Amino acid sequence: MNYNWNWGIFFQLSPDGTYTYLQLLLFGAGWTLATALLAWAIALSVGAVVGVIRTSPNPWLVRLGNAYVELFRNIPLLVQMFLWYFVLPEIMPQAIGDWLKQSANASFYNAVICLGLYTSARVAEQVKAGILSLRSGQRMAGLAMGLTLPQTYRYVLLPMAFRIILPPLGSEFLNIIKNSSVALTIGLIELTAAARSMAEFSFQVFEAFTGATLIYIIINIVVVSGMRWLERRVAVPGFISMGQPAAAH
Amino acid sequence: MITISKVSKWYGKIQVLKNCSAEVAKGEVVVVCGPSGSGKSTLIKCVNALEPFQEGTITVEGISVGDPKTNLPKLRARIGMVFQHFELFPHLSVIRNLTLSQIKVLGRDPKAAAEKATKLLERVGLGAHAQKYPGQLSGGQQQRVAIARALAMDPIAMLFDEPTSALDPEMINEVLDVMVTLAKEGMTMIVVTHEMEFARKVANRVVFMDKGEIVEDAPTADFFGKPRSERAQQFLSKILQH
């Protein structure tokens, strides 16, 4: 292979004349993190609500929740990005559409909303599975003690359901960080886009993507350790032994 | 105090309760028994509206359970319920299992709720376990906590849904002892159970169910002495053999 390795490229000034290539990658990582964290906030809150209504006794709420999940998880993320970015401003009333198109951070907002709602459908699926994994007697016990249905979810069902689905939720958090790279297609200069532009300007393709890869890995290792810490922190004493009689039935 | 009148219930096309009627007076202990699948658990879950029913009426101190206008959480808060599988909340310590609905439903001050909880735990012999989690207790201990949890709400009546059937044999008595004490103190109780010794000892009446029907409703002595129906006779001979 005929390739001129140049690891020093990271510390050279980029064509913008102000920042080094490394700094550009780090800015990209900043956008990646901002997109992923805000989208995660949307995904968790919307996903929790949709997951809960899919287990509610009201059949219309269940149908509504199911339709929501099928809509967002059956359309490819890339297509959803395009729909939000290109189509939404056109079908909105003109004033809002223009504002959306002219906003300086339009691609960022779009990416956050799109990624957040896409992931919320996946979170909703897990929240539903978590709630259904509890014995039906738990809901009855909460209600029998006089708690209202919302109180039963808040104090009885969700605290256990979230503990149970913590590991898959952690994977979803990692997914959202990786999936944020799709936002480069609507012009967000996040980490992957930053690496690509570095590669194009410097011709050091391998170094650029190695740098991006390392940054993704570092971010995700931090997330994984954080989730492990959280799992230990909220572990319920004796819960594993508690699960055994239920499993025997 | 509790009146069940001509209650019928269907799951889809399958009728699980057929025209059931029974009455429980204040301070009475009524044992409901019958083969599995006879609708015993379903019937007592209708009493606090955990299971809906399509026909008939159930009233608790004059309040109609099936009436859509009834404030169900308020009604349920006054009826204690103990489940076959305990259904303690695993993520809460024992004491917080007892204080949760005192605080959230009755609006009691957390300190007063904790004091009440501590007293009740001592009463069921578990004062030393207040800070443990349900998963760290034996089945018998968990069920005693569940009884204390129900009592913490100062219920006017208690429903027991097969409270000892999920327990290892050596733990059954510790739970029954608590229930016997409760019955002797005058608590109104409906108990679904196969523990015929318990029924003989404390029940005022025995209700025998089979295939969704109340086949027999008799004073305890009469039921064990000479059950009228053939189905009850068969059931008793099977269950009393061992």
PDB file of C-alpha atoms in Angstrom, chain A residues 135-149 151 155-157 159-160 163 236-239 241-242 245 249, chain B residues 45 48 50-51 73-74 76-77 79 81 83 85 87-92 97 100-101 104-105 133-136 142 149 153:
ATOM      1  CA  ARG A 135     -46.444 -10.204  37.797  1.00  0.00           C
ATOM      2  CA  SER A 136     -49.969  -8.862  37.249  1.00  0.00           C
ATOM      3  CA  GLY A 137     -50.402  -9.081  41.020  1.00  0.00           C
ATOM      4  CA  GLN A 138     -48.076  -6.096  41.427  1.00  0.00           C
ATOM      5  CA  ARG A 139     -50.523  -3.823  39.649  1.00  0.00           C
ATOM      6  CA  MET A 140     -53.397  -5.358  41.627  1.00  0.00           C
ATOM      7  CA  ALA A 141     -51.538  -4.897  44.904  1.00  0.00           C
ATOM      8  CA  GLY A 142     -50.954  -1.230  44.155  1.00  0.00           C
ATOM      9  CA  LEU A 143     -54.594  -0.675  43.228  1.00  0.00           C
ATOM     10  CA  ALA A 144     -55.855  -2.771  46.160  1.00  0.00           C
ATOM     11  CA  MET A 145     -54.035  -0.457  48.556  1.00  0.00           C
ATOM     12  CA  GLY A 146     -55.966   2.502  47.218  1.00  0.00           C
ATOM     13  CA  LEU A 147     -53.336   3.927  44.892  1.00  0.00           C
ATOM     14  CA  THR A 148     -54.765   5.376  41.692  1.00  0.00           C
ATOM     15  CA  LEU A 149     -53.626   3.827  38.407  1.00  0.00           C
ATOM     16  CA  GLN A 151     -49.784   6.326  41.291  1.00  0.00           C
ATOM     17  CA  TYR A 155     -44.558   4.074  42.753  1.00  0.00           C
ATOM     18  CA  VAL A 156     -44.949   0.361  41.989  1.00  0.00           C
ATOM     19  CA  LEU A 157     -44.602  -0.636  38.332  1.00  0.00           C
ATOM     20  CA  PRO A 159     -39.444   1.644  39.459  1.00  0.00           C
ATOM     21  CA  MET A 160     -39.138  -2.112  38.901  1.00  0.00           C
ATOM     22  CA  ARG A 163     -34.536  -1.520  36.768  1.00  0.00           C
ATOM     23  CA  VAL A 236     -32.586  -4.239  44.657  1.00  0.00           C
ATOM     24  CA  PRO A 237     -31.229  -6.309  47.568  1.00  0.00           C
ATOM     25  CA  GLY A 238     -32.417  -9.912  47.332  1.00  0.00           C
ATOM     26  CA  PHE A 239     -34.263  -9.341  44.079  1.00  0.00           C
ATOM     27  CA  SER A 241     -33.801 -14.722  44.911  1.00  0.00           C
ATOM     28  CA  MET A 242     -37.183 -13.017  44.899  1.00  0.00           C
ATOM     29  CA  PRO A 245     -40.605 -18.499  43.062  1.00  0.00           C
ATOM     30  CA  HIS A 249     -44.764 -21.158  38.051  1.00  0.00           C
TER      31      HIS A 249
ATOM     32  CA  LYS B  45     -61.339  -9.829  43.556  1.00  0.00           C
ATOM     33  CA  ASN B  48     -62.702  -4.612  45.713  1.00  0.00           C
ATOM     34  CA  LEU B  50     -59.866  -5.666  40.938  1.00  0.00           C
ATOM     35  CA  GLU B  51     -61.966  -7.778  38.585  1.00  0.00           C
ATOM     36  CA  PRO B  73     -59.278   4.037  45.104  1.00  0.00           C
ATOM     37  CA  LYS B  74     -61.092   5.375  48.164  1.00  0.00           C
ATOM     38  CA  ARG B  76     -60.161  -0.090  47.999  1.00  0.00           C
ATOM     39  CA  ALA B  77     -58.140   1.821  50.578  1.00  0.00           C
ATOM     40  CA  ILE B  79     -60.471  -3.021  52.237  1.00  0.00           C
ATOM     41  CA  MET B  81     -56.109  -7.475  50.493  1.00  0.00           C
ATOM     42  CA  PHE B  83     -52.398 -12.119  47.743  1.00  0.00           C
ATOM     43  CA  HIS B  85     -47.802 -14.410  45.950  1.00  0.00           C
ATOM     44  CA  GLU B  87     -46.979  -8.947  46.030  1.00  0.00           C
ATOM     45  CA  LEU B  88     -44.730  -6.872  48.219  1.00  0.00           C
ATOM     46  CA  PHE B  89     -42.987  -4.142  46.260  1.00  0.00           C
ATOM     47  CA  PRO B  90     -39.462  -5.539  45.816  1.00  0.00           C
ATOM     48  CA  HIS B  91     -37.717  -2.182  45.341  1.00  0.00           C
ATOM     49  CA  LEU B  92     -38.994  -0.793  48.651  1.00  0.00           C
ATOM     50  CA  ASN B  97     -43.909  -1.121  51.790  1.00  0.00           C
ATOM     51  CA  LEU B 100     -46.254   3.999  50.906  1.00  0.00           C
ATOM     52  CA  SER B 101     -50.020   4.098  50.696  1.00  0.00           C
ATOM     53  CA  LYS B 104     -49.822   8.620  49.325  1.00  0.00           C
ATOM     54  CA  VAL B 105     -53.438   7.549  49.835  1.00  0.00           C
ATOM     55  CA  TYR B 133     -36.004  -5.765  51.389  1.00  0.00           C
ATOM     56  CA  PRO B 134     -38.761  -8.292  50.553  1.00  0.00           C
ATOM     57  CA  GLY B 135     -36.318 -10.434  48.557  1.00  0.00           C
ATOM     58  CA  GLN B 136     -34.277 -10.967  51.719  1.00  0.00           C
ATOM     59  CA  GLN B 142     -43.115 -11.845  53.297  1.00  0.00           C
ATOM     60  CA  ARG B 149     -49.130  -3.719  55.015  1.00  0.00           C
ATOM     61  CA  MET B 153     -54.494   1.223  56.157  1.00  0.00           C
TER      62      MET B 153
END
